[in-house]
Amino acid sequence: MRNQIEENALFLGLDASTQSLKLLLINRRLEPVADAAVNFDESLPEFQTEHGAHQHADGLTVTAPPLMWAAALELALDKLRRAGAPLDRVAALSGSGQQHGSVWLRRGAGAVLNNLDPARPLRGQVAEIFALTESPIWMDASTAAQCAALERALGGPQALADLTGSRAYARFTGNQIAKIHAFNRAAYEAAERIALVSSFMASLLIGGYAPIDFSDGSGMNLLDIRARRWAPAALAACGDARLAEMLGVPAPAHAPAGVLHPYFAQRFGFRPDCLVINFSGDNPCSLAGLRVQQPGAVALSLGTSDTLFGSTVRPAPSGAEGHVFVSPVDPGAWMVMLVRKNGSLMREHVRDFCAGRSWEKFNACLQTTPPGNLGRLGFYHLSPEITPPADRTGVFRFDAQDHPVPALPPAADCRGVVESQFLCLRAHAAAIGLTPASLLVTGGASVNRPLVQVAADVFGTPVLAGAQPESAALGAAYRALHGWLCRQRGAFLSFDEAVRGAPEFQVVARPDPAAGAVYRDLLPRYIKLEKSLFST
Ligand code: XUL
């Protein structure tokens, strides 16, 4: 009987990303069984978000309402239940959240979560638990002063990176906490717990405070990424003596946060002993979903943000750029990552202005323009950028002789935005030790073959993809299985072993040698122009 139950066990992955909340259910053979998604702008218009966020008038501050994420959780679970998904077979669930965002929970919030009443919707019951009704999110660029102060306090950008994996970044949670501590002391004092988006979602599900996991916790400028505990000097620079307690004790991503609260078992029909494995960040979960563990295996995630990441057992954080996070799947490893903020929203913007709001037309432009765009280069920054770090926004175009030009033909802008995004990632990848032998592509835009061909040509590597483009939700489901297996055997089991038999990736684009030569020549020009535009 027990074995029968185990064979039928299902694992749920949840992804609370910038623009939507997705659920993916898999079976023990790692096959997708059911899914559901809720788009924040469309399904919860009362929160008045644009692409899941609130952009503030200063052009730097970006927030999102945490109550919207709770409301979306309820809607998505309801969708899955109504679709007939056998939630009574879910043995474990885990999740992924957009990184760096902080959820400020007021005193008594833990008790409210613990006492949820299954007869009533979630949203109304948690409406008052927030010390801040707007959470700072990863798109925020408003904490330059706090970043400078943190680097000064810790002995400079390289010293901070050596300790926490990154020099100070505006979106990193420690700097956001420092801003709130300085300018909104009432909210700081009202808070009992500061969660990340990931640990907040887990907290709702267990009905109490779930830990921040080491991997997502690495995106805060607060965690000692080797000792895997909060770094006292960083805490002291960002908050007060209470901060460690407000953050809780960080924990491994594969450890259980707890058992699903009876609220969810009763309301949605989950198995009452369903285990909740610690949630983690979307990029760490994508690393799990793509099983990026071998040297040379590098993932390119094309979502709201574009990210490039790989695994390492020898972390060498850079005081100039990029991030090192604790691995979400291997206690002896780390992940290395670059992030571009002007990802899919920037591509969509160019599509809207240059290709009649149509991806088909945009792709036709990619296919009818030559690799290298006849030597023309563009820099497309709708928002302040993370890589290269730049608050200056706008579109900057150059002819083949590096002269600024006011405009390019629309088709050249379509090619220009994609080429410059990939040239940027390639230029900066080498500096943090990411040298891809192949690229595993994921995220919404990864199904766009002409776009992916440009990635293959710019990086000069084959590009592979899985059947499931949403690797964060898949990775969360894999991590649910991994955490559950570790719990079953009472000891750590390698992630590789847990996901053995997962479907192979298929080659979706091969580099064209002639195009590769064009990009090799273009790269030094790209780097020179980027420096001239954005170096401070
Ligand atoms: C990672 C980052 C983004 C967010 C949203 O450092 O800022 O990739 O995680 O996806």
Short mmCIF file of N, CA, C and O in Angstrom, two decimals, residues 104 143 146-147 149-151 153-154 160 164 168-169 172-183 185 188 194 220-223 231-244 246-247:
data_model
loop_
_atom_site.label_atom_id
_atom_site.label_comp_id
_atom_site.label_asym_id
_atom_site.label_seq_id
_atom_site.Cartn_x
_atom_site.Cartn_y
_atom_site.Cartn_z
N TRP A 104 7.67 42.53 4.01
CA TRP A 104 7.81 43.00 5.39
C TRP A 104 6.54 42.62 6.17
O TRP A 104 5.46 43.17 5.93
N THR A 143 18.81 52.62 -4.49
CA THR A 143 19.59 52.58 -3.25
C THR A 143 21.09 52.82 -3.45
O THR A 143 21.91 52.22 -2.75
N GLN A 146 22.88 53.76 -0.24
CA GLN A 146 23.04 52.65 0.71
C GLN A 146 24.13 51.68 0.22
O GLN A 146 24.87 51.12 1.01
N CYS A 147 24.21 51.49 -1.11
CA CYS A 147 25.24 50.60 -1.68
C CYS A 147 26.63 51.16 -1.37
O CYS A 147 27.53 50.43 -0.95
N ALA A 149 27.47 53.14 1.01
CA ALA A 149 27.74 53.05 2.45
C ALA A 149 28.13 51.62 2.84
O ALA A 149 29.05 51.41 3.64
N LEU A 150 27.43 50.64 2.26
CA LEU A 150 27.74 49.24 2.61
C LEU A 150 29.16 48.87 2.15
O LEU A 150 29.92 48.24 2.89
N GLU A 151 29.51 49.28 0.94
CA GLU A 151 30.86 48.97 0.45
C GLU A 151 31.92 49.64 1.32
O GLU A 151 32.94 49.04 1.65
N ALA A 153 31.62 50.43 4.47
CA ALA A 153 31.65 49.78 5.79
C ALA A 153 32.38 48.43 5.75
O ALA A 153 32.98 48.01 6.74
N LEU A 154 32.31 47.76 4.61
CA LEU A 154 32.87 46.40 4.54
C LEU A 154 34.26 46.36 3.91
O LEU A 154 34.77 45.29 3.61
N LEU A 160 33.48 43.19 -0.07
CA LEU A 160 32.07 42.82 0.10
C LEU A 160 31.72 41.62 -0.78
O LEU A 160 31.02 40.69 -0.36
N THR A 164 30.13 38.23 0.49
CA THR A 164 28.70 37.97 0.22
C THR A 164 28.42 37.50 -1.22
O THR A 164 27.28 37.25 -1.58
N ALA A 168 28.07 45.67 -3.87
CA ALA A 168 26.73 46.14 -3.53
C ALA A 168 25.92 46.42 -4.80
O ALA A 168 26.41 47.11 -5.71
N TYR A 169 24.75 45.87 -4.86
CA TYR A 169 23.81 46.12 -5.96
C TYR A 169 22.54 46.73 -5.40
O TYR A 169 22.06 46.30 -4.34
N PHE A 172 19.73 44.44 -4.29
CA PHE A 172 20.00 43.43 -3.27
C PHE A 172 19.36 43.85 -1.94
O PHE A 172 19.40 45.01 -1.53
N THR A 173 18.77 42.87 -1.28
CA THR A 173 17.85 43.15 -0.18
C THR A 173 18.46 43.92 0.98
O THR A 173 17.78 44.74 1.60
N GLY A 174 19.75 43.67 1.26
CA GLY A 174 20.39 44.38 2.37
C GLY A 174 20.33 45.89 2.16
O GLY A 174 20.06 46.66 3.09
N ASN A 175 20.56 46.31 0.92
CA ASN A 175 20.55 47.76 0.63
C ASN A 175 19.13 48.31 0.69
O ASN A 175 18.91 49.46 1.07
N GLN A 176 18.17 47.49 0.30
CA GLN A 176 16.77 47.90 0.41
C GLN A 176 16.37 48.02 1.88
O GLN A 176 15.64 48.94 2.27
N ILE A 177 16.87 47.09 2.69
CA ILE A 177 16.58 47.15 4.14
C ILE A 177 17.20 48.43 4.72
O ILE A 177 16.55 49.14 5.51
N ALA A 178 18.42 48.73 4.30
CA ALA A 178 19.10 49.93 4.82
C ALA A 178 18.30 51.18 4.48
O ALA A 178 18.18 52.11 5.28
N LYS A 179 17.71 51.20 3.27
CA LYS A 179 16.92 52.38 2.87
C LYS A 179 15.68 52.50 3.77
O LYS A 179 15.33 53.59 4.23
N ILE A 180 15.03 51.37 4.01
CA ILE A 180 13.81 51.42 4.83
C ILE A 180 14.16 51.78 6.28
O ILE A 180 13.48 52.57 6.93
N HIS A 181 15.29 51.23 6.75
CA HIS A 181 15.74 51.55 8.10
C HIS A 181 16.00 53.06 8.22
O HIS A 181 15.65 53.68 9.23
N ALA A 182 16.54 53.66 7.17
CA ALA A 182 16.87 55.09 7.23
C ALA A 182 15.65 55.99 7.00
O ALA A 182 15.52 57.02 7.65
N PHE A 183 14.77 55.58 6.10
CA PHE A 183 13.72 56.54 5.67
C PHE A 183 12.30 56.13 6.03
O PHE A 183 11.37 56.89 5.81
N ARG A 185 11.37 54.36 9.20
CA ARG A 185 11.64 53.66 10.46
C ARG A 185 10.37 53.03 11.04
O ARG A 185 10.40 51.97 11.67
N TYR A 188 9.98 49.69 9.52
CA TYR A 188 11.03 48.81 10.04
C TYR A 188 10.66 48.32 11.44
O TYR A 188 10.73 47.13 11.74
N ILE A 194 11.32 39.84 7.99
CA ILE A 194 11.55 40.27 6.60
C ILE A 194 11.77 38.99 5.80
O ILE A 194 12.73 38.25 6.04
N MET A 220 21.38 39.10 -1.27
CA MET A 220 21.00 40.16 -0.31
C MET A 220 22.16 41.04 0.10
O MET A 220 21.98 42.03 0.78
N ASN A 221 23.42 40.65 -0.28
CA ASN A 221 24.62 41.33 0.24
C ASN A 221 24.71 41.18 1.77
O ASN A 221 25.35 41.99 2.43
N LEU A 222 24.08 40.13 2.30
CA LEU A 222 24.08 39.96 3.77
C LEU A 222 24.61 38.60 4.21
O LEU A 222 24.99 38.42 5.37
N LEU A 223 24.62 37.62 3.27
CA LEU A 223 24.98 36.26 3.67
C LEU A 223 26.45 36.00 3.38
O LEU A 223 26.95 36.34 2.30
N ALA A 231 26.26 37.55 7.68
CA ALA A 231 27.55 38.17 8.01
C ALA A 231 27.28 39.33 8.97
O ALA A 231 26.65 40.32 8.57
N PRO A 232 27.75 39.24 10.24
CA PRO A 232 27.40 40.27 11.23
C PRO A 232 27.74 41.68 10.76
O PRO A 232 26.96 42.61 10.99
N ALA A 233 28.88 41.87 10.08
CA ALA A 233 29.27 43.23 9.68
C ALA A 233 28.29 43.80 8.65
O ALA A 233 27.98 45.00 8.67
N ALA A 234 27.80 42.93 7.77
CA ALA A 234 26.84 43.40 6.75
C ALA A 234 25.50 43.72 7.41
O ALA A 234 24.86 44.73 7.08
N LEU A 235 25.09 42.88 8.35
CA LEU A 235 23.82 43.15 9.08
C LEU A 235 23.91 44.49 9.81
O LEU A 235 22.99 45.31 9.74
N ALA A 236 25.06 44.71 10.46
CA ALA A 236 25.22 45.95 11.25
C ALA A 236 25.17 47.17 10.34
O ALA A 236 24.66 48.22 10.74
N ALA A 237 25.68 47.03 9.11
CA ALA A 237 25.69 48.18 8.19
C ALA A 237 24.31 48.46 7.61
O ALA A 237 24.04 49.58 7.17
N CYS A 238 23.44 47.45 7.57
CA CYS A 238 22.13 47.63 6.89
C CYS A 238 20.97 47.82 7.85
O CYS A 238 19.90 48.28 7.42
N GLY A 239 21.12 47.42 9.10
CA GLY A 239 19.97 47.53 10.01
C GLY A 239 20.45 47.72 11.44
O GLY A 239 21.48 48.33 11.66
N ASP A 240 19.69 47.16 12.38
CA ASP A 240 20.12 47.29 13.78
C ASP A 240 20.27 45.91 14.39
O ASP A 240 20.25 44.90 13.69
N ALA A 241 20.40 45.88 15.72
CA ALA A 241 20.69 44.62 16.40
C ALA A 241 19.59 43.58 16.20
O ALA A 241 19.81 42.38 16.37
N ARG A 242 18.40 44.02 15.84
CA ARG A 242 17.26 43.10 15.69
C ARG A 242 17.24 42.41 14.32
O ARG A 242 16.47 41.48 14.08
N LEU A 243 18.10 42.86 13.37
CA LEU A 243 17.97 42.40 11.99
C LEU A 243 18.12 40.88 11.84
O LEU A 243 17.36 40.24 11.11
N ALA A 244 19.09 40.29 12.55
CA ALA A 244 19.30 38.84 12.41
C ALA A 244 18.01 38.10 12.76
O ALA A 244 17.59 37.17 12.06
N MET A 246 14.98 39.32 12.69
CA MET A 246 13.94 39.62 11.69
C MET A 246 14.09 38.76 10.44
O MET A 246 13.11 38.49 9.73
N LEU A 247 15.33 38.36 10.12
CA LEU A 247 15.56 37.56 8.91
C LEU A 247 15.37 36.07 9.16
O LEU A 247 15.16 35.30 8.23
#
